[in-house]
């Protein structure tokens, strides 16, 4: 990829076909780096430009309580689609040229002197506070630098014991700003070090650490992007991650790097400074797209984050939240909750991809994705159900209403789709559509006994919670 560079030797060898199907670039190299402020310039000297994702002070709107049924027809109280954005909506900070020009051959250059200690990096100890005074009003998603602080919940959301228990658990376990800072410090240091062998590399923080649904103990997902495009994960990703693993052995702040040759290969390692466990993938850019989609859902309505965190805790406690063991991944659980909240007679949340298609265009340049939803307003729902009612309704929906053998969950369209006999859905026990590439996020549930265990937990927990109305009865 870089003229005059040579390839570090490794046992996997360099694939001859590497990056033969790179997507055409419609955005210049300079603009790609200028636009990528929210993630790749998360730390460093204070910036003089406003954040791309502004803050939003949520103000409760008095609305009468509305009764609902988990299987009702979707309501019509959608927010009107806002006007399309122009390119001038994005304010950019100029940077120098990111490195050598790219070409068709994917090679690396030797790491002349990689940084071996994060403390030696000038920007490591500097974590700026961002002000968004000049940002456009109306955006509900907080700046990445501002953490996850939200105003107080309206009384109707916590009007009973169960609801208060949910809120208390959420506040006890939600990821704190300092937790995110630790992960971001490591991401920034890794990007600098990886750029010693791949000068144009960018490292994105993704997953629960950034989407608003993380806990204090959440691991961190990273995506290494060198050239956006299609990747053969069996060869290209393994090759690149093998080179990165060799580099990691020279970094004093990284320990236990381990390459996992899965369908989507990952490089697992631990940050010695913070103690955080990381999973690094290569060019799995759909994970970046869905991170910012979920982050918008997390903040578009205040009840979303507490409900999802408690449901993740519940599923983990009952051992149905581990894709590596044939049950539900956390991502699949989040999509299941969002689907339920979208399809109530009076929806709690909108369908973001239908209401704001320009903000979540699957073909948008990956470096523009973090700024895509910056001006989406908070959703004002007529459904004022309490947290406790929503939790109970979620369990009831999947215990008694949802047709597992006939329906595909689609957050992208805010409805269930008919289960067809195409390869993606055929002979699958649970079908949950990935919002961007339409694959099945629940494909790990491939054994009937595991599926029946999952269904049984929904049914039993619903019956117990309905009787006792006490969170401790299903989540001690």
CSV table of C-alpha atoms in Angstrom, one decimal:
chain,number,residue,atom,x,y,z
A,1,UNK,CA,0.0,0.0,0.0
A,2,UNK,CA,2.9,2.4,0.7
A,3,UNK,CA,5.6,2.8,-1.9
A,4,UNK,CA,9.0,1.5,-1.0
A,5,UNK,CA,7.7,-0.2,2.1
A,6,UNK,CA,8.4,-3.8,2.9
A,7,UNK,CA,6.3,-6.5,4.6
A,8,UNK,CA,7.0,-7.7,8.1
A,9,UNK,CA,7.5,-11.5,8.0
A,10,UNK,CA,4.8,-13.7,9.7
A,11,UNK,CA,3.6,-17.2,9.5
A,12,UNK,CA,0.3,-16.5,7.8
A,13,UNK,CA,1.9,-15.0,4.6
A,14,UNK,CA,0.6,-12.2,2.6
A,15,UNK,CA,-2.6,-13.0,0.5
A,16,UNK,CA,-2.1,-12.4,-3.2
A,17,UNK,CA,-5.7,-11.1,-3.6
A,18,UNK,CA,-5.6,-8.6,-0.8
A,19,UNK,CA,-7.9,-5.6,-1.3
A,20,UNK,CA,-8.8,-6.3,-4.9
A,21,UNK,CA,-12.3,-5.1,-4.3
A,22,UNK,CA,-11.8,-1.8,-2.5
A,23,UNK,CA,-14.9,0.4,-2.7
A,24,UNK,CA,-14.4,3.6,-4.8
A,25,UNK,CA,-13.6,6.7,-2.8
A,26,UNK,CA,-15.9,9.7,-3.2
A,27,UNK,CA,-14.4,11.7,-0.4
A,28,UNK,CA,-10.8,13.0,-0.6
A,29,UNK,CA,-8.2,11.9,1.8
A,30,UNK,CA,-7.9,15.4,3.3
A,31,UNK,CA,-11.7,15.6,3.9
A,32,UNK,CA,-11.8,12.1,5.4
A,33,UNK,CA,-9.4,13.1,8.1
A,34,UNK,CA,-10.9,16.6,8.6
A,35,UNK,CA,-14.3,15.1,9.3
A,36,UNK,CA,-13.2,12.5,11.7
A,37,UNK,CA,-13.2,14.6,14.9
A,38,UNK,CA,-15.5,12.8,17.3
A,39,UNK,CA,-13.5,9.6,17.6
A,40,UNK,CA,-10.0,9.9,16.4
A,41,UNK,CA,-9.4,13.3,17.9
A,42,UNK,CA,-11.1,12.5,21.2
A,43,UNK,CA,-8.1,13.4,23.3
A,44,UNK,CA,-5.3,15.9,22.8
A,45,UNK,CA,-5.0,19.7,23.0
A,46,UNK,CA,-8.3,21.5,23.4
A,47,UNK,CA,-9.9,22.1,20.1
A,48,UNK,CA,-11.3,25.5,19.0
A,49,UNK,CA,-14.1,24.1,16.9
A,50,UNK,CA,-17.5,23.0,18.3
A,51,UNK,CA,-18.3,19.3,18.8
A,52,UNK,CA,-20.0,17.6,15.9
A,53,UNK,CA,-22.5,16.0,18.2
A,54,UNK,CA,-24.1,18.7,20.4
A,55,UNK,CA,-25.6,18.4,23.8
A,56,UNK,CA,-29.3,18.4,24.5
A,57,UNK,CA,-31.0,19.3,27.7
A,58,UNK,CA,-34.0,17.1,27.9
A,59,UNK,CA,-37.2,18.7,29.2
A,60,UNK,CA,-40.1,16.4,30.3
A,61,UNK,CA,-43.3,17.1,28.4
A,62,UNK,CA,-46.5,16.6,30.4
A,63,UNK,CA,-48.5,13.9,28.6
A,64,UNK,CA,-51.4,11.7,29.9
A,65,UNK,CA,-50.6,8.1,30.5
A,66,UNK,CA,-51.6,5.8,27.6
A,67,UNK,CA,-52.5,2.2,28.1
A,68,UNK,CA,-51.0,-0.2,25.6
A,69,UNK,CA,-50.7,-3.8,24.5
A,70,UNK,CA,-47.3,-5.4,23.6
A,71,UNK,CA,-48.9,-6.8,20.3
A,72,UNK,CA,-50.7,-3.7,19.2
A,73,UNK,CA,-50.4,-1.9,15.9
A,74,UNK,CA,-47.6,0.6,15.7
A,75,UNK,CA,-48.6,4.1,16.5
A,76,UNK,CA,-48.3,7.0,14.1
A,77,UNK,CA,-46.8,9.6,16.4
A,78,UNK,CA,-43.6,9.8,14.4
A,79,UNK,CA,-41.4,12.9,14.4
A,80,UNK,CA,-41.5,14.6,11.0
A,81,UNK,CA,-38.4,13.9,8.9
A,82,UNK,CA,-36.1,16.9,9.1
A,83,UNK,CA,-34.7,18.6,6.0
A,84,UNK,CA,-31.8,16.9,4.4
A,85,UNK,CA,-28.3,18.0,5.5
A,86,UNK,CA,-25.9,19.8,3.3
A,87,UNK,CA,-22.2,19.2,3.4
A,88,UNK,CA,-21.9,22.6,5.0
A,89,UNK,CA,-23.6,21.4,8.1
A,90,UNK,CA,-20.3,19.7,9.2
A,91,UNK,CA,-17.7,22.1,10.7
A,92,UNK,CA,-14.3,20.6,10.2
A,93,UNK,CA,-10.9,21.2,11.7
A,94,UNK,CA,-8.0,21.1,9.2
A,95,UNK,CA,-5.2,18.6,9.7
A,96,UNK,CA,-2.0,18.0,7.7
A,97,UNK,CA,-1.6,15.2,5.2
A,98,UNK,CA,-2.1,11.9,7.0
A,99,UNK,CA,0.7,10.0,5.4
A,100,UNK,CA,1.8,8.5,2.1
A,101,UNK,CA,-0.6,8.0,-0.7
A,102,UNK,CA,-2.3,4.6,-1.0
A,103,UNK,CA,-1.9,2.1,-3.7
A,104,UNK,CA,-3.3,-1.3,-4.5
A,105,UNK,CA,-0.7,-3.4,-2.7
A,106,UNK,CA,-1.4,-3.8,1.0
A,107,UNK,CA,2.0,-3.6,2.8
A,108,UNK,CA,3.3,-2.3,6.0
A,109,UNK,CA,6.5,-0.4,6.8
A,110,UNK,CA,8.8,-1.4,9.7
A,111,UNK,CA,8.2,0.0,13.1
A,112,UNK,CA,11.3,2.1,13.5
A,113,UNK,CA,10.7,3.1,17.1
A,114,UNK,CA,7.3,2.3,18.4
A,115,UNK,CA,6.2,4.0,21.6
A,116,UNK,CA,6.6,1.5,24.4
A,117,UNK,CA,4.9,3.4,27.2
A,118,UNK,CA,1.7,5.4,27.0
A,119,UNK,CA,3.0,7.9,29.5
A,120,UNK,CA,5.6,9.1,27.0
A,121,UNK,CA,2.9,10.2,24.6
A,122,UNK,CA,2.4,14.0,24.9
A,123,UNK,CA,-1.3,13.8,24.5
A,124,UNK,CA,-1.9,10.9,26.9
A,125,UNK,CA,-2.4,13.0,30.0
A,126,UNK,CA,-4.5,15.6,28.3
A,127,UNK,CA,-8.2,14.9,28.2
A,128,UNK,CA,-10.0,18.1,27.1
A,129,UNK,CA,-13.4,19.3,28.1
A,130,UNK,CA,-15.5,20.1,25.1
A,131,UNK,CA,-17.9,23.0,24.9
A,132,UNK,CA,-20.7,22.9,22.5
A,133,UNK,CA,-22.0,26.4,22.9
A,134,UNK,CA,-21.8,27.0,19.2
A,135,UNK,CA,-23.4,23.7,18.2
A,136,UNK,CA,-26.7,23.6,16.5
A,137,UNK,CA,-29.6,23.2,19.0
A,138,UNK,CA,-31.9,20.2,19.0
A,139,UNK,CA,-29.5,17.2,18.9
A,140,UNK,CA,-30.3,14.7,21.6
A,141,UNK,CA,-27.0,12.7,21.5
A,142,UNK,CA,-24.4,14.1,23.9
A,143,UNK,CA,-20.9,14.9,22.7
A,144,UNK,CA,-18.4,12.0,23.1
A,145,UNK,CA,-16.4,14.2,25.4
A,146,UNK,CA,-19.4,15.0,27.6
A,147,UNK,CA,-20.1,11.4,28.7
A,148,UNK,CA,-23.6,10.1,29.4
A,149,UNK,CA,-25.1,12.6,31.9
A,150,UNK,CA,-28.8,13.1,31.6
A,151,UNK,CA,-31.3,15.2,33.5
A,152,UNK,CA,-33.6,13.7,36.1
A,153,UNK,CA,-36.3,11.2,35.0
A,154,UNK,CA,-39.9,12.4,34.9
A,155,UNK,CA,-42.0,11.1,37.9
A,156,UNK,CA,-44.2,9.0,35.6
A,157,UNK,CA,-41.1,6.8,34.7
A,158,UNK,CA,-40.4,5.9,38.3
A,159,UNK,CA,-43.8,5.9,39.9
A,160,UNK,CA,-43.6,2.5,41.5
A,161,UNK,CA,-41.1,0.2,43.4
A,162,UNK,CA,-40.1,-1.8,40.4
A,163,UNK,CA,-39.3,1.2,38.3
A,164,UNK,CA,-37.2,2.7,41.1
A,165,UNK,CA,-35.3,-0.5,41.4
A,166,UNK,CA,-34.5,-0.5,37.7
A,167,UNK,CA,-33.3,3.1,37.9
A,168,UNK,CA,-31.2,2.4,41.0
A,169,UNK,CA,-29.5,-0.6,39.3
A,170,UNK,CA,-28.9,1.5,36.2
A,171,UNK,CA,-27.2,4.3,38.1
A,172,UNK,CA,-25.1,1.7,40.0
A,173,UNK,CA,-23.8,-0.1,36.9
A,174,UNK,CA,-23.8,2.4,34.0
A,175,UNK,CA,-20.4,3.2,32.5
A,176,UNK,CA,-18.9,6.4,34.0
A,177,UNK,CA,-17.0,9.1,32.2
A,178,UNK,CA,-13.7,8.0,33.8
A,179,UNK,CA,-14.3,4.4,32.4
A,180,UNK,CA,-14.7,5.8,28.9
A,181,UNK,CA,-11.6,8.0,29.3
A,182,UNK,CA,-9.4,5.0,30.2
A,183,UNK,CA,-10.5,3.2,27.0
A,184,UNK,CA,-10.1,6.3,24.9
A,185,UNK,CA,-6.5,6.9,26.2
A,186,UNK,CA,-5.6,3.4,25.2
A,187,UNK,CA,-7.3,3.7,21.8
A,188,UNK,CA,-5.4,6.9,21.0
A,189,UNK,CA,-2.0,5.4,22.1
A,190,UNK,CA,-2.7,2.3,20.0
A,191,UNK,CA,-3.5,4.4,16.9
A,192,UNK,CA,-0.2,6.3,17.2
A,193,UNK,CA,1.7,3.1,17.5
A,194,UNK,CA,-0.1,1.2,14.8
A,195,UNK,CA,0.5,4.2,12.5
A,196,UNK,CA,4.3,3.4,12.7
A,197,UNK,CA,3.6,0.4,10.5
A,198,UNK,CA,0.4,1.5,8.7
A,199,UNK,CA,0.6,5.4,8.5
A,200,UNK,CA,-3.0,5.9,7.3
A,201,UNK,CA,-4.5,3.6,10.0
A,202,UNK,CA,-7.4,4.8,12.1
A,203,UNK,CA,-8.6,3.0,15.3
A,204,UNK,CA,-12.3,3.5,16.2
A,205,UNK,CA,-13.8,2.7,19.6
A,206,UNK,CA,-17.1,0.9,19.1
A,207,UNK,CA,-19.6,-1.4,20.8
A,208,UNK,CA,-21.1,-0.9,24.2
A,209,UNK,CA,-18.3,1.4,25.4
A,210,UNK,CA,-19.6,4.0,23.0
A,211,UNK,CA,-23.2,3.2,22.2
A,212,UNK,CA,-24.6,4.2,25.6
A,213,UNK,CA,-25.4,0.7,26.9
A,214,UNK,CA,-22.0,-0.1,28.5
A,215,UNK,CA,-21.4,-0.9,32.2
A,216,UNK,CA,-18.5,-0.2,34.4
A,217,UNK,CA,-17.1,-3.7,33.7
A,218,UNK,CA,-17.7,-3.7,29.9
A,219,UNK,CA,-14.8,-4.8,27.7
A,220,UNK,CA,-13.9,-2.5,24.8
A,221,UNK,CA,-14.3,-3.1,21.1
A,222,UNK,CA,-11.9,-1.5,18.6
A,223,UNK,CA,-12.0,-1.4,14.8
A,224,UNK,CA,-8.8,-0.9,12.8
A,225,UNK,CA,-9.6,0.8,9.5
A,226,UNK,CA,-6.7,1.2,7.0
A,227,UNK,CA,-8.6,1.3,3.7
A,228,UNK,CA,-12.4,1.1,3.8
A,229,UNK,CA,-13.7,-1.7,1.5
A,230,UNK,CA,-14.5,-5.3,1.4
A,231,UNK,CA,-12.3,-7.7,3.3
A,232,UNK,CA,-11.7,-11.4,3.1
A,233,UNK,CA,-11.8,-12.1,6.9
A,234,UNK,CA,-10.2,-15.5,6.4
A,235,UNK,CA,-7.0,-14.1,4.9
A,236,UNK,CA,-6.8,-10.3,4.8
A,237,UNK,CA,-7.9,-9.7,8.4
A,238,UNK,CA,-5.7,-12.5,9.8
A,239,UNK,CA,-2.7,-11.1,7.9
A,240,UNK,CA,-3.1,-7.6,9.2
A,241,UNK,CA,-3.9,-8.5,12.8
A,242,UNK,CA,-0.9,-10.8,12.8
A,243,UNK,CA,1.3,-7.8,12.0
A,244,UNK,CA,-0.4,-5.8,14.7
A,245,UNK,CA,0.2,-8.6,17.1
A,246,UNK,CA,3.9,-8.5,16.4
A,247,UNK,CA,3.9,-4.8,17.1
A,248,UNK,CA,1.9,-5.3,20.4
A,249,UNK,CA,4.7,-7.6,21.7
A,250,UNK,CA,7.0,-4.5,21.7
A,251,UNK,CA,4.5,-2.3,23.6
A,252,UNK,CA,5.0,-2.3,27.4
A,253,UNK,CA,1.4,-1.2,28.1
A,254,UNK,CA,-0.1,-4.1,26.1
A,255,UNK,CA,-0.2,-7.7,27.5
A,256,UNK,CA,-1.5,-11.1,26.4
A,257,UNK,CA,-2.2,-10.3,22.7
A,258,UNK,CA,-4.0,-13.3,21.3
A,259,UNK,CA,-5.3,-13.7,17.7
A,260,UNK,CA,-8.7,-15.4,17.5
A,261,UNK,CA,-9.4,-16.9,14.0
A,262,UNK,CA,-13.2,-16.7,14.1
A,263,UNK,CA,-15.6,-15.7,11.3
A,264,UNK,CA,-14.6,-12.2,12.1
A,265,UNK,CA,-11.0,-12.5,13.4
A,266,UNK,CA,-10.1,-10.4,16.5
A,267,UNK,CA,-7.0,-9.6,18.4
A,268,UNK,CA,-7.7,-9.8,22.1
A,269,UNK,CA,-5.4,-8.1,24.6
A,270,UNK,CA,-5.3,-6.3,27.9
A,271,UNK,CA,-4.3,-2.7,28.6
A,272,UNK,CA,-1.8,-2.9,31.5
A,273,UNK,CA,-2.5,0.7,32.5
A,274,UNK,CA,-6.3,0.5,33.0
A,275,UNK,CA,-6.8,-3.2,33.2
A,276,UNK,CA,-9.4,-3.1,30.4
A,277,UNK,CA,-9.8,-6.0,28.1
A,278,UNK,CA,-9.9,-5.1,24.4
A,279,UNK,CA,-11.1,-6.8,21.2
A,280,UNK,CA,-9.6,-5.4,18.0
A,281,UNK,CA,-11.1,-6.3,14.6
A,282,UNK,CA,-10.0,-5.2,11.1
A,283,UNK,CA,-12.3,-3.3,8.8
A,284,UNK,CA,-15.5,-4.6,10.3
A,285,UNK,CA,-17.0,-1.2,9.7
A,286,UNK,CA,-20.6,-2.2,10.1
A,287,UNK,CA,-19.8,-2.3,13.8
A,288,UNK,CA,-18.9,1.4,13.7
A,289,UNK,CA,-22.2,2.2,11.9
A,290,UNK,CA,-24.4,0.3,14.3
A,291,UNK,CA,-22.5,1.8,17.3
A,292,UNK,CA,-23.7,5.3,16.3
A,293,UNK,CA,-27.2,4.1,15.4
A,294,UNK,CA,-27.5,2.5,18.8
A,295,UNK,CA,-26.0,5.5,20.5
A,296,UNK,CA,-28.7,7.7,19.0
A,297,UNK,CA,-31.4,5.2,20.2
A,298,UNK,CA,-29.9,5.3,23.6
A,299,UNK,CA,-30.4,9.0,24.0
A,300,UNK,CA,-33.4,9.7,21.8
A,301,UNK,CA,-35.7,8.7,24.8
A,302,UNK,CA,-34.6,8.6,28.4
A,303,UNK,CA,-36.1,5.3,29.3
A,304,UNK,CA,-34.1,3.3,26.7
A,305,UNK,CA,-30.8,3.1,28.6
A,306,UNK,CA,-32.1,1.9,32.0
A,307,UNK,CA,-34.3,-0.7,30.4
A,308,UNK,CA,-31.6,-2.2,28.2
A,309,UNK,CA,-29.0,-2.2,31.0
A,310,UNK,CA,-31.3,-4.1,33.3
A,311,UNK,CA,-32.3,-6.6,30.6
A,312,UNK,CA,-28.6,-7.3,29.8
A,313,UNK,CA,-28.0,-7.9,33.5
A,314,UNK,CA,-31.0,-10.2,33.7
A,315,UNK,CA,-30.0,-12.2,30.6
A,316,UNK,CA,-26.4,-12.5,31.9
A,317,UNK,CA,-27.6,-13.7,35.3
A,318,UNK,CA,-29.8,-16.4,33.7
A,319,UNK,CA,-26.9,-17.4,31.4
A,320,UNK,CA,-28.6,-16.5,28.1
A,321,UNK,CA,-26.3,-13.7,27.1
A,322,UNK,CA,-23.2,-15.4,25.6
A,323,UNK,CA,-23.0,-15.9,21.9
A,324,UNK,CA,-19.8,-18.0,22.3
A,325,UNK,CA,-22.0,-20.5,24.2
A,326,UNK,CA,-24.8,-20.6,21.8
A,327,UNK,CA,-27.1,-18.0,23.4
A,328,UNK,CA,-27.9,-14.3,22.7
A,329,UNK,CA,-25.2,-11.7,22.2
A,330,UNK,CA,-25.6,-8.3,23.9
A,331,UNK,CA,-26.1,-6.7,20.5
A,332,UNK,CA,-29.0,-9.0,19.7
A,333,UNK,CA,-30.6,-8.3,23.1
A,334,UNK,CA,-30.4,-4.6,22.5
A,335,UNK,CA,-32.1,-5.0,19.1
A,336,UNK,CA,-34.8,-7.1,20.7
A,337,UNK,CA,-35.5,-4.4,23.2
A,338,UNK,CA,-35.5,-1.6,20.6
A,339,UNK,CA,-37.9,-3.7,18.4
A,340,UNK,CA,-40.3,-4.0,21.4
A,341,UNK,CA,-40.2,-0.3,22.2
A,342,UNK,CA,-40.8,0.6,18.5
A,343,UNK,CA,-43.8,-1.7,18.0
A,344,UNK,CA,-46.0,-0.7,20.9
A,345,UNK,CA,-49.4,0.9,19.9
A,346,UNK,CA,-47.8,4.1,21.1
A,347,UNK,CA,-44.1,3.7,20.3
A,348,UNK,CA,-41.6,4.7,23.0
A,349,UNK,CA,-38.9,5.3,20.3
A,350,UNK,CA,-39.0,6.1,16.5
A,351,UNK,CA,-37.6,4.2,13.6
A,352,UNK,CA,-34.4,6.3,13.1
A,353,UNK,CA,-33.4,4.7,9.8
A,354,UNK,CA,-36.8,5.5,8.3
A,355,UNK,CA,-37.2,8.9,9.8
A,356,UNK,CA,-33.6,10.1,9.2
A,357,UNK,CA,-32.2,8.0,6.3
A,358,UNK,CA,-29.6,10.6,5.4
A,359,UNK,CA,-28.1,10.2,8.9
A,360,UNK,CA,-27.7,6.4,8.7
A,361,UNK,CA,-27.0,5.8,5.0
A,362,UNK,CA,-25.1,2.5,4.9
A,363,UNK,CA,-22.9,3.8,2.1
A,364,UNK,CA,-21.8,6.9,4.0
A,365,UNK,CA,-18.1,7.3,4.3
A,366,UNK,CA,-17.1,5.7,7.5
A,367,UNK,CA,-15.2,8.8,8.7
A,368,UNK,CA,-18.4,10.8,8.5
A,369,UNK,CA,-20.5,8.3,10.5
A,370,UNK,CA,-19.9,9.8,14.0
A,371,UNK,CA,-21.3,13.1,12.9
A,372,UNK,CA,-24.3,11.7,11.0
A,373,UNK,CA,-26.9,11.8,13.8
A,374,UNK,CA,-25.6,15.1,15.4
A,375,UNK,CA,-28.9,17.1,15.0
A,376,UNK,CA,-31.5,14.4,15.6
A,377,UNK,CA,-34.0,15.7,18.2
A,378,UNK,CA,-35.3,13.8,21.2
A,379,UNK,CA,-38.4,11.8,20.5
A,380,UNK,CA,-41.5,12.9,22.4
A,381,UNK,CA,-43.5,9.8,23.0
A,382,UNK,CA,-47.2,9.7,24.0
A,383,UNK,CA,-46.5,6.5,25.8
A,384,UNK,CA,-45.7,7.5,29.4
A,385,UNK,CA,-45.4,3.9,30.7
A,386,UNK,CA,-43.1,3.5,33.7
A,387,UNK,CA,-39.8,1.6,33.6
A,388,UNK,CA,-41.4,-1.3,35.5
A,389,UNK,CA,-44.3,-1.6,33.0
A,390,UNK,CA,-41.9,-1.6,30.1
A,391,UNK,CA,-39.7,-4.3,31.6
A,392,UNK,CA,-42.8,-6.4,32.3
A,393,UNK,CA,-44.1,-5.8,28.8
A,394,UNK,CA,-40.8,-6.8,27.2
A,395,UNK,CA,-40.8,-10.1,29.0
A,396,UNK,CA,-44.5,-10.7,28.2
A,397,UNK,CA,-44.0,-9.9,24.5
A,398,UNK,CA,-41.2,-12.5,24.0
A,399,UNK,CA,-42.9,-15.0,26.3
A,400,UNK,CA,-46.4,-15.0,24.9
A,401,UNK,CA,-46.8,-12.8,21.8
A,402,UNK,CA,-43.8,-13.0,19.4
A,403,UNK,CA,-43.8,-15.8,16.9
A,404,UNK,CA,-40.3,-17.1,17.0
A,405,UNK,CA,-40.9,-19.6,14.1
A,406,UNK,CA,-42.5,-17.1,11.8
A,407,UNK,CA,-41.0,-13.7,12.3
A,408,UNK,CA,-37.8,-11.8,11.8
A,409,UNK,CA,-37.1,-8.8,14.1
A,410,UNK,CA,-36.3,-5.7,12.1
A,411,UNK,CA,-35.3,-2.5,13.9
A,412,UNK,CA,-34.5,-1.0,10.5
A,413,UNK,CA,-38.2,-1.1,9.5
A,414,UNK,CA,-39.7,-1.1,13.1
A,415,UNK,CA,-41.7,-4.2,12.5
A,416,UNK,CA,-41.5,-8.0,12.2
A,417,UNK,CA,-40.7,-9.4,8.7
A,418,UNK,CA,-42.0,-12.7,7.5
A,419,UNK,CA,-39.4,-15.5,8.0
A,420,UNK,CA,-38.5,-16.7,4.5
A,421,UNK,CA,-36.6,-19.8,3.4
A,422,UNK,CA,-33.5,-17.8,2.3
A,423,UNK,CA,-30.2,-19.0,3.6
A,424,UNK,CA,-30.0,-16.2,6.2
A,425,UNK,CA,-33.2,-17.3,8.0
A,426,UNK,CA,-33.8,-20.9,7.0
A,427,UNK,CA,-33.5,-23.4,9.9
A,428,UNK,CA,-32.7,-20.6,12.4
A,429,UNK,CA,-34.3,-20.6,15.8
A,430,UNK,CA,-34.1,-16.8,16.4
A,431,UNK,CA,-33.9,-14.3,13.6
A,432,UNK,CA,-32.8,-10.7,14.3
A,433,UNK,CA,-31.9,-8.5,11.4
A,434,UNK,CA,-28.7,-6.5,11.5
A,435,UNK,CA,-29.8,-2.9,10.6
A,436,UNK,CA,-27.1,-2.3,8.0
A,437,UNK,CA,-26.1,-5.5,6.3
A,438,UNK,CA,-29.3,-7.5,7.0
A,439,UNK,CA,-27.5,-10.6,8.4
A,440,UNK,CA,-28.8,-12.6,11.3
A,441,UNK,CA,-27.3,-11.3,14.6
A,442,UNK,CA,-28.8,-14.3,16.5
A,443,UNK,CA,-27.1,-17.0,14.3
A,444,UNK,CA,-25.1,-18.2,17.3
A,445,UNK,CA,-28.4,-19.8,18.7
A,446,UNK,CA,-28.1,-22.9,16.5
A,447,UNK,CA,-29.1,-25.6,19.0
A,448,UNK,CA,-32.7,-26.3,19.9
A,449,UNK,CA,-31.9,-26.9,23.6
A,450,UNK,CA,-30.3,-23.4,23.9
A,451,UNK,CA,-33.3,-21.9,22.1
A,452,UNK,CA,-35.7,-23.6,24.4
A,453,UNK,CA,-33.7,-22.4,27.4
A,454,UNK,CA,-34.0,-18.8,26.2
A,455,UNK,CA,-37.7,-19.1,25.7
A,456,UNK,CA,-38.2,-20.7,29.1
A,457,UNK,CA,-36.3,-17.9,30.8
A,458,UNK,CA,-38.6,-15.3,29.2
A,459,UNK,CA,-41.7,-17.2,30.3
A,460,UNK,CA,-40.6,-17.9,33.8
A,461,UNK,CA,-39.3,-14.4,34.5
A,462,UNK,CA,-42.5,-12.8,33.1
A,463,UNK,CA,-44.7,-15.0,35.4
A,464,UNK,CA,-42.6,-14.3,38.5
A,465,UNK,CA,-42.2,-10.6,37.9
A,466,UNK,CA,-45.9,-10.2,37.1
A,467,UNK,CA,-46.8,-11.8,40.4
A,468,UNK,CA,-44.2,-10.1,42.7
A,469,UNK,CA,-43.4,-6.7,40.9
A,470,UNK,CA,-40.0,-6.9,42.5
A,471,UNK,CA,-36.8,-6.8,40.5
A,472,UNK,CA,-35.0,-9.0,43.1
A,473,UNK,CA,-37.3,-11.8,42.2
A,474,UNK,CA,-35.7,-12.2,38.7
A,475,UNK,CA,-32.4,-10.5,39.3
A,476,UNK,CA,-31.1,-11.2,42.9
